[in-house]
CSV table of C-alpha atoms in Angstrom, one decimal:
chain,number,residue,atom,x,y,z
A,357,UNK,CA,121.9,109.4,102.3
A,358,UNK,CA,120.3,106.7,99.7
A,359,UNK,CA,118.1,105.8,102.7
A,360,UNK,CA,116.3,108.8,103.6
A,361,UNK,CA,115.8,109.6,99.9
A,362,UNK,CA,114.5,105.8,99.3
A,363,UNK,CA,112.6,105.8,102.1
A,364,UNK,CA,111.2,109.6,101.0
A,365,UNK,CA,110.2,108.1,97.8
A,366,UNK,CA,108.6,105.1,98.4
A,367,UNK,CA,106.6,105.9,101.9
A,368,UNK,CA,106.8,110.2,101.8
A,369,UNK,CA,102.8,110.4,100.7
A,370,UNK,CA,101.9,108.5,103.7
A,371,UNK,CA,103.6,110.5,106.4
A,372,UNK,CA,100.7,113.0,106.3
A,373,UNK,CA,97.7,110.4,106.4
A,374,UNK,CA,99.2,108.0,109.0
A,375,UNK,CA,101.1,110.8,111.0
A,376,UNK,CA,100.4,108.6,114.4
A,377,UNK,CA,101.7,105.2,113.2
A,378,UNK,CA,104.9,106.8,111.3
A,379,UNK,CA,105.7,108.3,114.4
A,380,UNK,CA,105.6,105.7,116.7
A,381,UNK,CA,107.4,103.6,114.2
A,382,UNK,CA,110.3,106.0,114.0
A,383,UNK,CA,110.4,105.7,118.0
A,384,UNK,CA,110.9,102.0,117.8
A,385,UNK,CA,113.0,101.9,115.1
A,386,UNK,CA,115.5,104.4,116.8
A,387,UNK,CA,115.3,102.0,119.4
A,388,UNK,CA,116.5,99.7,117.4
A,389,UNK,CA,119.2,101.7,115.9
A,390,UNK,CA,120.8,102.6,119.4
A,391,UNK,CA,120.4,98.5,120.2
A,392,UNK,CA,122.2,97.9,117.4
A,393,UNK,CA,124.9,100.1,118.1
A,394,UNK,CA,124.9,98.7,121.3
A,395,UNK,CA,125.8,94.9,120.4
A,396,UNK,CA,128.1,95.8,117.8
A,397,UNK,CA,131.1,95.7,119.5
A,398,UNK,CA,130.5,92.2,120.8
A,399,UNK,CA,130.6,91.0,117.0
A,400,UNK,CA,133.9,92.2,115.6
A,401,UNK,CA,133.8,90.5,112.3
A,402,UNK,CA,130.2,92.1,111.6
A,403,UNK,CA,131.1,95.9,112.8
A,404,UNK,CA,130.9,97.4,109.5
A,405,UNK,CA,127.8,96.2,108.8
A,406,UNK,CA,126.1,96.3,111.9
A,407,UNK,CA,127.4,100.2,112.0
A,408,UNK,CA,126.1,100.8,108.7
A,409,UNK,CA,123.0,99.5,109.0
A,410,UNK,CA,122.0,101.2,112.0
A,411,UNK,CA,122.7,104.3,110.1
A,412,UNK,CA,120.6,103.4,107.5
A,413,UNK,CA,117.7,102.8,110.2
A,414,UNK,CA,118.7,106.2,111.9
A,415,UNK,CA,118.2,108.3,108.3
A,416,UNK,CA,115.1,106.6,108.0
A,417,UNK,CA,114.3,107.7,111.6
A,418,UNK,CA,115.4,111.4,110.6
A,419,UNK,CA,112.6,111.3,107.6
A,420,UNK,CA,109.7,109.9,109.6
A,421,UNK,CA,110.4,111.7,112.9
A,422,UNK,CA,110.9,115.1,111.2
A,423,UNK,CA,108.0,114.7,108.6
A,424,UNK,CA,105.9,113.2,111.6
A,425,UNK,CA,106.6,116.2,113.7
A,426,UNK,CA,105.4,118.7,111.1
A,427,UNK,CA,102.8,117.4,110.7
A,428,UNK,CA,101.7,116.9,114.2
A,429,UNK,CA,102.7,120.3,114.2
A,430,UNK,CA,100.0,121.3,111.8
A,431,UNK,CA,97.7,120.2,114.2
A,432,UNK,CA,98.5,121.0,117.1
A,433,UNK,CA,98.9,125.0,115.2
A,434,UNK,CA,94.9,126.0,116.4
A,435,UNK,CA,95.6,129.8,116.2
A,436,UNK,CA,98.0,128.8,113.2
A,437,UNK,CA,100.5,129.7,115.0
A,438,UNK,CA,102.8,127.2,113.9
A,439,UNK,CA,106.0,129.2,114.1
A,440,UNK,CA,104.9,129.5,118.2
A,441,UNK,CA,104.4,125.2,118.1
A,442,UNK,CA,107.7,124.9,117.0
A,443,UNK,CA,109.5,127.5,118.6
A,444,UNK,CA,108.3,125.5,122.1
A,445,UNK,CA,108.9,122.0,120.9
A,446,UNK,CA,112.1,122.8,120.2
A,447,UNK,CA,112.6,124.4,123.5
A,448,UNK,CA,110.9,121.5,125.2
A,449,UNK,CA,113.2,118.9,123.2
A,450,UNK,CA,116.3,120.6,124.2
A,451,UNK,CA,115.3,120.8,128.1
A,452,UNK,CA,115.2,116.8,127.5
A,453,UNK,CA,118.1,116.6,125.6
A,454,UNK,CA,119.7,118.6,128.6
A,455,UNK,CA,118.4,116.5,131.3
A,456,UNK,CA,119.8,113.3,129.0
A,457,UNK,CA,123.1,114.4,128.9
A,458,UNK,CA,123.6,115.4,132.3
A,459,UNK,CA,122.1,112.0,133.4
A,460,UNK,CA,124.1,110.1,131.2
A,461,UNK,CA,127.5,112.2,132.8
A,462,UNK,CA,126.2,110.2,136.3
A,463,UNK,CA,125.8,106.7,134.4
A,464,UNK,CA,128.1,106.3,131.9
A,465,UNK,CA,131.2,105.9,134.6
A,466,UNK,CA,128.5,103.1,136.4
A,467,UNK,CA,128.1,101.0,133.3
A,468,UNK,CA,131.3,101.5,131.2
A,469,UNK,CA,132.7,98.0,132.4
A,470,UNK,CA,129.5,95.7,133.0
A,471,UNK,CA,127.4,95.0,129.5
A,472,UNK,CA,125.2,93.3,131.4
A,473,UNK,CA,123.7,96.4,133.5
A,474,UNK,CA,124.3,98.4,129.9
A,475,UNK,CA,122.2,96.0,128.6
A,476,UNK,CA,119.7,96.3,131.5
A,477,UNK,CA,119.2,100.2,131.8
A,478,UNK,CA,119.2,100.2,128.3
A,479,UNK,CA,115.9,97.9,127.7
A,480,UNK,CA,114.2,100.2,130.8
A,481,UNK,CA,114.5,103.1,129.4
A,482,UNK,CA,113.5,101.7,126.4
A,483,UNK,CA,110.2,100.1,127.7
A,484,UNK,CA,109.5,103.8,129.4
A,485,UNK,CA,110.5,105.2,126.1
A,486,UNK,CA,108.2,103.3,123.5
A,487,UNK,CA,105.3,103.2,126.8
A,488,UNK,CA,105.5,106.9,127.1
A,489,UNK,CA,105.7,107.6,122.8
A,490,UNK,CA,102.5,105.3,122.7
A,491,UNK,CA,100.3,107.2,125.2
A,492,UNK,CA,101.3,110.6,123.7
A,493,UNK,CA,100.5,109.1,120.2
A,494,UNK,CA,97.2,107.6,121.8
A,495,UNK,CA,96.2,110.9,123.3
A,496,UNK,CA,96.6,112.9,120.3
A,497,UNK,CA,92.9,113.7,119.1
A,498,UNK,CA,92.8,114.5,115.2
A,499,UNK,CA,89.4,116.3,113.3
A,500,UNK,CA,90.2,115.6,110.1
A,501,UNK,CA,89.8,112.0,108.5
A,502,UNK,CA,92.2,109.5,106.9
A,503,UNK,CA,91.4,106.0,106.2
A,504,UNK,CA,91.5,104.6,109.5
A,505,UNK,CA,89.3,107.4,110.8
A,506,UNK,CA,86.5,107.0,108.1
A,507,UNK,CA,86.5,103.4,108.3
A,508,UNK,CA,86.0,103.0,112.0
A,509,UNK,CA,83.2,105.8,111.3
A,510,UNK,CA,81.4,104.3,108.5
A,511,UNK,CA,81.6,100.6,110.0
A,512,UNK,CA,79.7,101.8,113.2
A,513,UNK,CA,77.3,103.9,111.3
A,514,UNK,CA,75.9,101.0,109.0
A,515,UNK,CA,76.1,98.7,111.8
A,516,UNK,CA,73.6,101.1,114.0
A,517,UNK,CA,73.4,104.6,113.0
A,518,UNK,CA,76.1,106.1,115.1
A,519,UNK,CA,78.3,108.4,114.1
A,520,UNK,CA,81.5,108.5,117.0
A,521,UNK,CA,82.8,111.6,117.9
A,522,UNK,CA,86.8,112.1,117.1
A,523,UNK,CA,87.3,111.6,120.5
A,524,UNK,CA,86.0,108.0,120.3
A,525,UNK,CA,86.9,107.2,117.0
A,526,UNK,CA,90.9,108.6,117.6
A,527,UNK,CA,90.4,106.0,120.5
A,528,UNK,CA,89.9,103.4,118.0
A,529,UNK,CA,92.0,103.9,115.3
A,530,UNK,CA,95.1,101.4,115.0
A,531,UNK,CA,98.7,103.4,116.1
A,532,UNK,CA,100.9,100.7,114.8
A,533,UNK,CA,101.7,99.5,110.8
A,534,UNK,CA,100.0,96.8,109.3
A,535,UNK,CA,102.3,94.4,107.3
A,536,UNK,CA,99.9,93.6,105.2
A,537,UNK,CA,96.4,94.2,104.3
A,538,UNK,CA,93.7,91.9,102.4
A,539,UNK,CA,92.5,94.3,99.9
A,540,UNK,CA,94.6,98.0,99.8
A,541,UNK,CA,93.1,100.7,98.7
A,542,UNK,CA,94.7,102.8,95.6
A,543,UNK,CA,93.5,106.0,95.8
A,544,UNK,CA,93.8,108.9,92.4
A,545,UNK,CA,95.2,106.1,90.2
A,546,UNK,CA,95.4,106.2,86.6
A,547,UNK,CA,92.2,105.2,84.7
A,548,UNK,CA,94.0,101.9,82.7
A,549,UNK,CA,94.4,100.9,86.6
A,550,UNK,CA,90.7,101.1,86.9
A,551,UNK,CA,89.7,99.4,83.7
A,552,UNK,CA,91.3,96.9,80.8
A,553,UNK,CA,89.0,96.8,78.7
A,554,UNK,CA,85.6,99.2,76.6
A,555,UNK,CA,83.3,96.9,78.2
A,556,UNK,CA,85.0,97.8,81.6
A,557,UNK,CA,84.6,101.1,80.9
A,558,UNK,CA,81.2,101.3,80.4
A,559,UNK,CA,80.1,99.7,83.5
A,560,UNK,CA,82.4,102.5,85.1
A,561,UNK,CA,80.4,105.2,83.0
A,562,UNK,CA,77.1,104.3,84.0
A,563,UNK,CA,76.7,107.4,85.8
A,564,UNK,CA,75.7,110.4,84.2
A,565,UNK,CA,79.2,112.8,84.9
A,566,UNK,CA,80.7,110.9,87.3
A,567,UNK,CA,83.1,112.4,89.2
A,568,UNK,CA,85.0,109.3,90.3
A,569,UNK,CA,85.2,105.8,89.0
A,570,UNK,CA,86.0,103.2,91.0
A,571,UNK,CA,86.9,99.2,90.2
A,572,UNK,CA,88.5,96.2,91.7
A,573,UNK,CA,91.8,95.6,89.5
A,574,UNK,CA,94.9,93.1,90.6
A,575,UNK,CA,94.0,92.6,94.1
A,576,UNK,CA,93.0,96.6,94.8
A,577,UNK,CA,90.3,98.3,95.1
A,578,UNK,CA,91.1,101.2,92.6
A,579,UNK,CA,89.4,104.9,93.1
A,580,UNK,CA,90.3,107.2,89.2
A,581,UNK,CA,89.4,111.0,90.7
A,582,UNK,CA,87.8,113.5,88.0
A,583,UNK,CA,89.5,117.3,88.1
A,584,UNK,CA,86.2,118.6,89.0
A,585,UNK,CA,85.6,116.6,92.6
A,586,UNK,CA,85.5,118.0,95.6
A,587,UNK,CA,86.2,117.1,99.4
A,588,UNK,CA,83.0,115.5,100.0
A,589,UNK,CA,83.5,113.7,96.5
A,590,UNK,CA,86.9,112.4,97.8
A,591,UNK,CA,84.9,111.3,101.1
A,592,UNK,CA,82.3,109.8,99.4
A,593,UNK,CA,84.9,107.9,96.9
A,594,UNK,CA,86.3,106.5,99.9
A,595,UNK,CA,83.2,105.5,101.9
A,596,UNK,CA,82.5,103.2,98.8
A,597,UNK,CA,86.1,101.6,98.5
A,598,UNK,CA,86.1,100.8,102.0
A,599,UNK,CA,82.7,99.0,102.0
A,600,UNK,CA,83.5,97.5,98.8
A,601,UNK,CA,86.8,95.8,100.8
A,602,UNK,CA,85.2,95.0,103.6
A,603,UNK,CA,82.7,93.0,101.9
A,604,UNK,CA,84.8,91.9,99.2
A,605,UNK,CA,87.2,90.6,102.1
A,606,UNK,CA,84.5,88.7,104.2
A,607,UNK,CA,82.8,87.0,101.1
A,608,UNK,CA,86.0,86.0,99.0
A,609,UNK,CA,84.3,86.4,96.0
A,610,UNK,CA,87.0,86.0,93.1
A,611,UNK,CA,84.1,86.9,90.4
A,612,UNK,CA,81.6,89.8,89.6
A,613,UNK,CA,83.1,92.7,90.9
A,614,UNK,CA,81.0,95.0,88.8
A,615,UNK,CA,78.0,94.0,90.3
A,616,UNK,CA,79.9,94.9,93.8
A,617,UNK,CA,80.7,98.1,92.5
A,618,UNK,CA,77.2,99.0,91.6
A,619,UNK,CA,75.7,97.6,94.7
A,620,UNK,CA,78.6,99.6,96.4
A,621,UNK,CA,76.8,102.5,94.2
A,622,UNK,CA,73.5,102.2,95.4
A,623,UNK,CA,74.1,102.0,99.3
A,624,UNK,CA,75.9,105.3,99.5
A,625,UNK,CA,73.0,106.4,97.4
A,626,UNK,CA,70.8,105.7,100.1
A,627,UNK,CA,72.9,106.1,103.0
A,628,UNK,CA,75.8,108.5,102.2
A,629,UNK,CA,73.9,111.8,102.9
A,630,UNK,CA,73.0,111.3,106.1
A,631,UNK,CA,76.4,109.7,107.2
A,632,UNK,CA,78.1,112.6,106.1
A,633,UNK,CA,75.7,115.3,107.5
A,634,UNK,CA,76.3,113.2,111.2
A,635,UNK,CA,80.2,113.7,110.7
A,636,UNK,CA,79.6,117.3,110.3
A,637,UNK,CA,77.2,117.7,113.3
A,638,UNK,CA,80.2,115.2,115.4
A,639,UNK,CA,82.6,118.1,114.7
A,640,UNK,CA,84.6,116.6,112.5
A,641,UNK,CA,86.7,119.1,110.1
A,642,UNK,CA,85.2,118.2,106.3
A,643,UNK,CA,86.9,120.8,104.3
A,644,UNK,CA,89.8,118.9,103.8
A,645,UNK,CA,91.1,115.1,104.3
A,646,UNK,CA,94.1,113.2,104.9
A,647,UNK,CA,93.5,110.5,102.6
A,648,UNK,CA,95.8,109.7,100.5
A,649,UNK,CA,95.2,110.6,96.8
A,650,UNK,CA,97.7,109.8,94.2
A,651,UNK,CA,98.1,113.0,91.8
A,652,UNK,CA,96.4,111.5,88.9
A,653,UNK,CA,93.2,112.7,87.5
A,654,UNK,CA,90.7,112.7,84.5
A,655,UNK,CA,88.9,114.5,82.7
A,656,UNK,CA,85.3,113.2,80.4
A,657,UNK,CA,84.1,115.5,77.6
A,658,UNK,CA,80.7,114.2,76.6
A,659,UNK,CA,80.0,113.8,72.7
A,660,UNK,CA,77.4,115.9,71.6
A,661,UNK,CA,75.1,115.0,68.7
């Protein structure tokens, strides 16, 4: 129970924006469970915890997996007919689940005396498993752009012009968690995440009405959203962080970060519009995102007189 609701708390806002990856991470980490399970009783004096902590990875597998599937759901829902999506995958899970048990009624008598061929059927259909969870992840084609998406997108289009269809750039886009990245992105933070300091705060305000300010703070690159910004705001916010990462990352400049941020300013100035009129004529969906915004906003009143 503590682990679903830790894991809820501390990774529940990226189940949406990295629906592929979270997925096949709660494959593989069910996989791991049911090993675990498996070798247990050859370690007597370590049952409990081997036991316990497999369970722990199985809740964790319940949160992911179920959150996953909703949202995969969502997607899959064209007509909206997500009651109909569900309806069928739950059908088509219980057909499997069917299958399963009456193939395990034929093995289990085979393999109740010989861990090794346990051990053995168990790591081929686990191969088959994670193989066949991979190409359905890979094949699932998604409109609508998260940070992987728009990154692969944006790199290609300031390298040549190109915008790539979400065909080509779902192709692209990593299926597996990243331990650990050289710059993250923080994304509707607080504004004291953004800026320390008055001085701070006027190179953030240069703009006239702003409606996002964005700075390099601890490590991060930090996006503050304004209550009046729309979609193409939020895209544009986050065109901006991730060139300001990628260059940050391949200079390793510890200094100046202002002058990054307003340099970061005037290239999607010039190049922005026309990026973001090709993602619209690639068919990508633009009226909403699967970024991942923090609920924090902001709000400037201008002084008058």
């Amino acid at each position: 129970m503590l682990g679903r609701i830790v894991f809820a708390w501390l990774k529940g806002n990226k189940l949406d924006s990295e629906a592929k990856k979270w997925r096949l991470f709660a494959d593989i980490l069910n996989d791991i469970a049911m090993f675990m399970e498996i070798l247990a009783q050859f370690f007597p004096a370590w049952f409990t915890l081997i036991v316990c902590t497999s369970g722990v990875f199985k809740s964790v597998v319940g949160v992911a997996g179920g959150a996953t599937r909703a949202a995969l759901t969502v997607h899959q829902a064209r007509r909206d007919n997500m009651a109909d999506i569900s309806a069928k995958d739950g059908s088509q899970e219980t057909l499997v689940n069917l299958a399963g048990l009456l193939i395990s009624l034929i093995l289990i008598p085979l393999v109740t005396d010989s861990p090794v061929l346990t051990l053995s059927l168990f790591f081929l259909f686990t191969a088959l498993h994670l193989f066949a969870n991979y190409k359905a992840v890979r094949s699932v084609v998604m409109e609508t752009l998260n940070e992987a998406r728009l990154a692969i997108l944006l790199r290609r289009f300031l390298q040549d012009g190109h915008i790539f269809t979400p065909r080509e750039a779902n192709r692209k886009e990593p299926v597996f968690l990243e331990c650990w990245k050289t710059l993250p992105i923080k994304l509707g933070v607080r504004l004291q995440e953004v800026v320390q300091s008055p001085e701070e705060l006027r190179s953030a305000l240069m703009r006239k009405d702003p409606p996002f300010v964005l700075g390099v703070t601890n490590g991060c690159v930090c996006v503050c959203l304004t209550t009046h910004a729309h979609t193409r705001d939020e895209i544009r916010a986050m065109c901006q962080a991730i060139w300001l990462r990628d260059t940050l990352s391949s200079s390793k400049q510890h200094h100046g970060f202002w002058q990054m941020v307003q340099k970061s300013h005037k290239v999607m100035d010039a190049e922005f519009d026309r990026f973001y009129k090709g993602v619209r004529a690639a068919g990508w969906d633009v009226t909403k995102t699967l970024l991942d915004w923090d609920e924090w906003r902001v709000e400037w009143k201008s002084k008058v007189g």
